[in-house]
Coordinates of C-alpha atoms in Angstrom, one line a residue:
X1013 CA 44.0 65.6 67.3
X1014 CA 44.4 62.3 69.1
X1015 CA 44.7 61.1 72.8
X1016 CA 45.8 57.9 74.4
X1017 CA 45.7 56.8 78.0
X1018 CA 48.5 54.8 79.6
X1019 CA 48.8 53.3 83.1
X1020 CA 52.3 54.2 84.1
X1021 CA 52.0 52.5 87.5
X1022 CA 49.3 51.4 90.0
X1023 CA 49.0 55.0 91.1
X1024 CA 49.8 57.0 88.0
X1025 CA 47.6 57.4 84.9
X1026 CA 49.1 59.4 82.0
X1027 CA 47.3 60.8 79.0
X1028 CA 49.1 61.6 75.8
X1029 CA 47.5 64.2 73.6
X1030 CA 48.5 65.1 70.1
X1031 CA 47.5 68.5 68.9
X1032 CA 47.8 69.8 65.4
X1033 CA 50.0 72.9 65.7
X1034 CA 50.8 75.6 63.1
X1035 CA 53.4 73.5 61.3
X1036 CA 54.0 70.6 63.6
X1037 CA 52.4 68.3 66.1
X1038 CA 52.2 69.3 69.7
X1039 CA 52.7 66.5 72.2
X1040 CA 51.1 67.2 75.5
X1041 CA 51.3 64.8 78.5
X1042 CA 48.6 65.0 81.1
X1043 CA 48.7 63.8 84.7
X1044 CA 46.5 64.6 87.7
X1045 CA 49.2 66.8 89.2
X1046 CA 49.9 68.8 86.0
X1047 CA 50.9 68.8 82.4
X1048 CA 54.1 68.4 80.5
X1049 CA 54.7 69.8 77.0
X1050 CA 57.4 67.8 75.1
X1051 CA 58.4 70.8 73.0
X1052 CA 58.0 74.6 72.9
X1053 CA 55.8 74.8 69.7
X1054 CA 55.4 77.9 67.5
X1055 CA 54.5 81.3 68.6
X1056 CA 51.3 80.9 66.5
X1057 CA 50.3 77.9 68.6
X1058 CA 49.6 79.9 71.8
X1059 CA 45.8 80.2 71.2
X1060 CA 45.6 76.6 70.1
X1061 CA 47.2 75.4 73.3
X1062 CA 45.1 77.7 75.5
X1063 CA 41.9 76.5 73.8
X1064 CA 42.9 72.8 74.2
X1065 CA 43.3 73.3 78.0
X1066 CA 40.1 75.1 78.4
X1067 CA 37.7 73.2 76.1
X1068 CA 39.2 69.7 75.8
X1069 CA 41.1 69.1 79.1
X1070 CA 38.8 71.5 81.0
X1071 CA 41.8 72.5 83.1
X1072 CA 43.3 76.0 83.6
X1073 CA 46.3 76.7 81.5
X1074 CA 48.3 77.2 84.7
X1075 CA 48.3 73.4 85.0
X1076 CA 51.0 73.4 82.5
X1077 CA 54.0 72.8 84.8
X1078 CA 57.0 72.1 82.4
X1079 CA 57.8 72.9 78.8
X1080 CA 60.7 71.0 77.3
X1081 CA 62.7 72.6 74.4
X1082 CA 64.4 69.9 72.3
X1083 CA 66.2 72.5 70.2
X1084 CA 65.8 76.2 69.2
X1085 CA 64.0 76.1 65.9
X1086 CA 60.8 78.2 65.5
X1087 CA 58.4 75.3 65.8
X1088 CA 60.1 74.0 68.9
X1089 CA 60.9 77.1 70.9
X1090 CA 58.7 79.8 69.5
X1091 CA 55.9 79.7 72.0
X1092 CA 58.1 79.3 75.1
X1093 CA 58.3 82.9 76.2
X1094 CA 54.5 83.3 75.9
X1095 CA 53.8 80.2 77.8
X1096 CA 56.2 81.1 80.5
X1097 CA 54.6 84.5 80.9
X1098 CA 51.1 83.0 81.0
X1099 CA 51.7 80.0 83.2
X1100 CA 55.0 80.5 85.1
X1101 CA 55.9 77.0 83.8
X1102 CA 59.4 75.6 84.1
X1103 CA 61.4 75.7 80.9
X1104 CA 63.8 72.8 80.5
X1105 CA 66.5 72.1 77.9
X1106 CA 69.5 69.9 77.5
X1107 CA 73.0 71.3 78.3
X1108 CA 74.8 73.8 76.1
X1109 CA 77.4 76.5 76.6
X1110 CA 76.8 79.0 73.7
X1111 CA 73.4 80.2 72.5
X1112 CA 72.5 78.5 69.2
X1113 CA 71.7 81.9 67.6
X1114 CA 74.7 83.8 69.1
X1115 CA 76.5 86.6 67.2
X1116 CA 75.6 88.1 63.9
X1117 CA 75.8 84.7 62.1
X1118 CA 73.4 83.4 64.7
X1119 CA 71.0 86.2 64.1
X1120 CA 71.1 85.6 60.4
X1121 CA 70.5 81.9 61.0
X1122 CA 67.5 82.8 63.1
X1123 CA 66.0 84.9 60.3
X1124 CA 66.6 82.1 57.8
X1125 CA 65.0 79.5 60.1
X1126 CA 61.9 81.6 60.5
X1127 CA 61.8 82.1 56.7
X1128 CA 62.0 78.3 56.3
X1129 CA 59.1 77.9 58.8
X1130 CA 57.0 80.3 56.9
X1131 CA 57.8 78.4 53.7
X1132 CA 56.6 75.2 55.4
X1133 CA 53.4 76.9 56.4
X1134 CA 52.8 78.1 52.9
X1135 CA 53.4 74.6 51.6
X1136 CA 50.8 73.3 54.1
X1137 CA 48.3 75.9 53.0
X1138 CA 48.4 77.7 56.3
X1139 CA 47.6 81.4 56.6
X1140 CA 50.6 83.4 57.5
X1141 CA 50.9 84.3 61.1
X1142 CA 53.4 86.0 63.3
X1143 CA 56.1 83.5 64.3
X1144 CA 58.7 85.9 65.6
X1145 CA 60.4 84.8 68.8
X1146 CA 63.6 85.8 70.7
X1147 CA 66.7 84.1 69.4
X1148 CA 67.9 83.8 73.0
X1149 CA 66.1 81.3 75.1
X1150 CA 65.8 81.8 78.9
X1151 CA 65.5 78.4 80.3
X1152 CA 65.1 77.5 84.0
X1153 CA 67.0 74.2 84.0
X1154 CA 69.5 72.4 81.8
X1155 CA 69.4 68.6 82.1
X1156 CA 72.4 66.4 81.5
X1157 CA 72.1 63.2 79.5
X1158 CA 70.0 60.6 81.4
X1159 CA 68.6 63.0 83.9
X1160 CA 64.9 63.0 84.7
X1161 CA 62.4 65.8 84.0
X1162 CA 61.5 67.8 87.2
X1163 CA 58.0 67.0 88.4
X1164 CA 57.7 64.2 85.8
X1165 CA 60.2 61.7 86.9
X1166 CA 58.9 58.9 84.6
X1167 CA 60.5 60.9 81.7
X1168 CA 64.2 61.3 81.1
X1169 CA 66.3 62.9 78.4
X1170 CA 69.0 61.5 76.1
X1171 CA 71.3 63.7 74.0
X1172 CA 70.6 63.2 70.3
X1173 CA 72.5 65.9 68.4
X1174 CA 72.8 66.0 64.6
X1175 CA 69.9 68.1 63.5
X1176 CA 71.5 70.8 65.6
X1177 CA 74.3 70.6 68.2
X1178 CA 71.9 70.3 71.2
X1179 CA 68.9 68.2 70.3
X1180 CA 67.4 66.1 73.0
X1181 CA 65.1 63.1 73.0
X1182 CA 62.5 62.4 75.7
X1183 CA 61.9 58.9 76.9
X1184 CA 59.3 57.3 79.1
X1185 CA 60.3 53.7 79.7
X1186 CA 57.2 52.8 81.7
X1187 CA 54.9 53.9 78.9
X1188 CA 57.3 52.9 76.2
X1189 CA 57.2 56.3 74.5
X1190 CA 60.1 58.1 72.8
X1191 CA 59.8 61.6 71.4
X1192 CA 62.6 62.4 69.0
X1193 CA 61.4 65.8 67.7
X1194 CA 63.1 66.5 64.4
X1195 CA 65.6 63.6 64.5
X1196 CA 63.4 61.8 62.1
X1197 CA 60.8 63.1 59.5
X1198 CA 58.9 61.5 56.6
X1199 CA 58.7 62.0 52.9
X1200 CA 56.1 60.0 50.8
X1201 CA 55.4 57.8 53.8
X1202 CA 59.0 56.9 54.3
X1203 CA 61.0 57.9 57.4
X1204 CA 64.1 59.9 56.6
X1205 CA 66.6 62.4 57.8
X1206 CA 65.4 66.0 58.4
X1207 CA 66.0 68.6 55.8
X1208 CA 68.6 70.1 58.1
X1209 CA 71.4 67.9 59.4
X1210 CA 74.1 70.3 60.6
X1211 CA 76.3 67.6 62.1
X1212 CA 76.1 64.3 60.1
X1213 CA 78.4 62.2 62.3
X1214 CA 76.5 63.1 65.4
X1215 CA 73.3 62.4 63.6
X1216 CA 74.3 58.8 62.9
X1217 CA 75.5 58.5 66.5
X1218 CA 72.0 59.7 67.7
X1219 CA 70.2 57.2 65.5
X1220 CA 72.3 54.4 66.9
X1221 CA 71.4 55.6 70.4
X1222 CA 67.7 55.2 69.9
X1223 CA 68.1 51.6 68.7
X1224 CA 67.9 50.6 72.3
X1225 CA 64.3 51.6 72.3
X1226 CA 63.1 49.3 69.6
X1227 CA 59.4 48.5 70.1
X1228 CA 58.6 51.8 71.8
X1229 CA 56.0 54.2 70.3
X1230 CA 58.0 56.7 68.2
X1231 CA 56.7 60.2 68.6
X1232 CA 57.9 62.9 66.1
X1233 CA 57.2 66.5 65.5
X1234 CA 56.1 66.1 61.8
X1235 CA 55.0 62.5 61.6
X1236 CA 52.2 60.5 63.1
X1237 CA 53.2 58.0 65.9
X1238 CA 54.4 54.6 64.9
X1239 CA 56.3 51.7 66.4
X1240 CA 60.1 52.1 66.4
X1241 CA 61.6 49.2 64.4
X1242 CA 65.2 48.1 64.0
X1243 CA 65.0 47.9 60.2
X1244 CA 63.8 51.5 60.0
X1245 CA 66.8 52.8 62.0
X1246 CA 69.3 50.7 60.0
X1247 CA 67.9 52.2 56.8
X1248 CA 68.1 55.7 58.2
X1249 CA 71.7 55.1 59.2
X1250 CA 72.6 53.8 55.8
X1251 CA 70.9 56.7 54.0
X1252 CA 72.2 59.4 56.4
X1253 CA 73.8 62.4 54.8
X1254 CA 77.6 62.6 54.9
X1255 CA 77.9 66.3 54.5
X1256 CA 76.2 69.1 56.5
X1257 CA 72.8 70.3 55.4
X1258 CA 72.7 73.8 56.8
X1259 CA 69.8 76.3 56.7
X1260 CA 71.6 78.5 54.2
X1261 CA 72.1 75.6 51.8
X1262 CA 68.5 74.5 52.3
X1263 CA 67.1 78.0 51.6
X1264 CA 69.3 78.2 48.4
X1265 CA 67.9 74.9 47.2
X1266 CA 64.3 75.9 47.9
X1267 CA 64.8 79.1 45.9
X1268 CA 66.2 77.0 43.1
X1269 CA 63.0 74.9 43.2
X1270 CA 64.4 71.8 44.8
X1271 CA 62.9 69.9 47.8
X1272 CA 59.5 71.6 47.2
X1273 CA 57.7 68.5 48.3
X1274 CA 60.0 67.7 51.2
X1275 CA 57.8 68.6 54.1
X1276 CA 54.7 66.6 54.4
X1277 CA 52.7 65.4 57.4
X1278 CA 52.3 61.6 57.0

């Protein structure tokens, strides 16, 4: 776990906490008036989040005011329903028309994604836990590209699809922070595309979008923070996949013994 304090303005002090979640980092933003979770975590992270509020922040869990959901995968949306029930927080997403896991194909994809999450946990040496969550998210607000986060107006979203069709990135220009979730991961200490890139052309478009934030602190779900550099993004664009990497294809390759060392926290 790590925490940093930034002075957003003369009147606003922001603390950024990084919590080790079940299979991903949890990014929690703390202000005097309340807390913002940059993603919805795993269902297995509920106790971890509760304990962090009570023992580290020494604040009630009900001080969690907003939970963002960058996309619908198990380690980004799995804890949302539990947190909503516990805190009555506001659940916020980007815009979309059709649920990601709609129809029988969507339900199958949901099961595959949870299987992949369990595989990641196994590779990390984690004890298996219940990560089941509803495939249908019930958000309170959908934000359009460029809109600010309710109650936390120093944060805004930009649409960065590619990993899925509805990924969003969160930006705080005052603190020079950018959270890209799964847009970028790392293998052997090298930034790279995620194992799932469902929409390659949109993925490249999204990488080009974040080039305007060169010099910001890059926050990711599976990699420790680092400074966003132009050369890194250019390399990611040049090495970006040109054909879709779907969850079914990924599961098949894992079964065949390929990509066994893909996921690693660096």
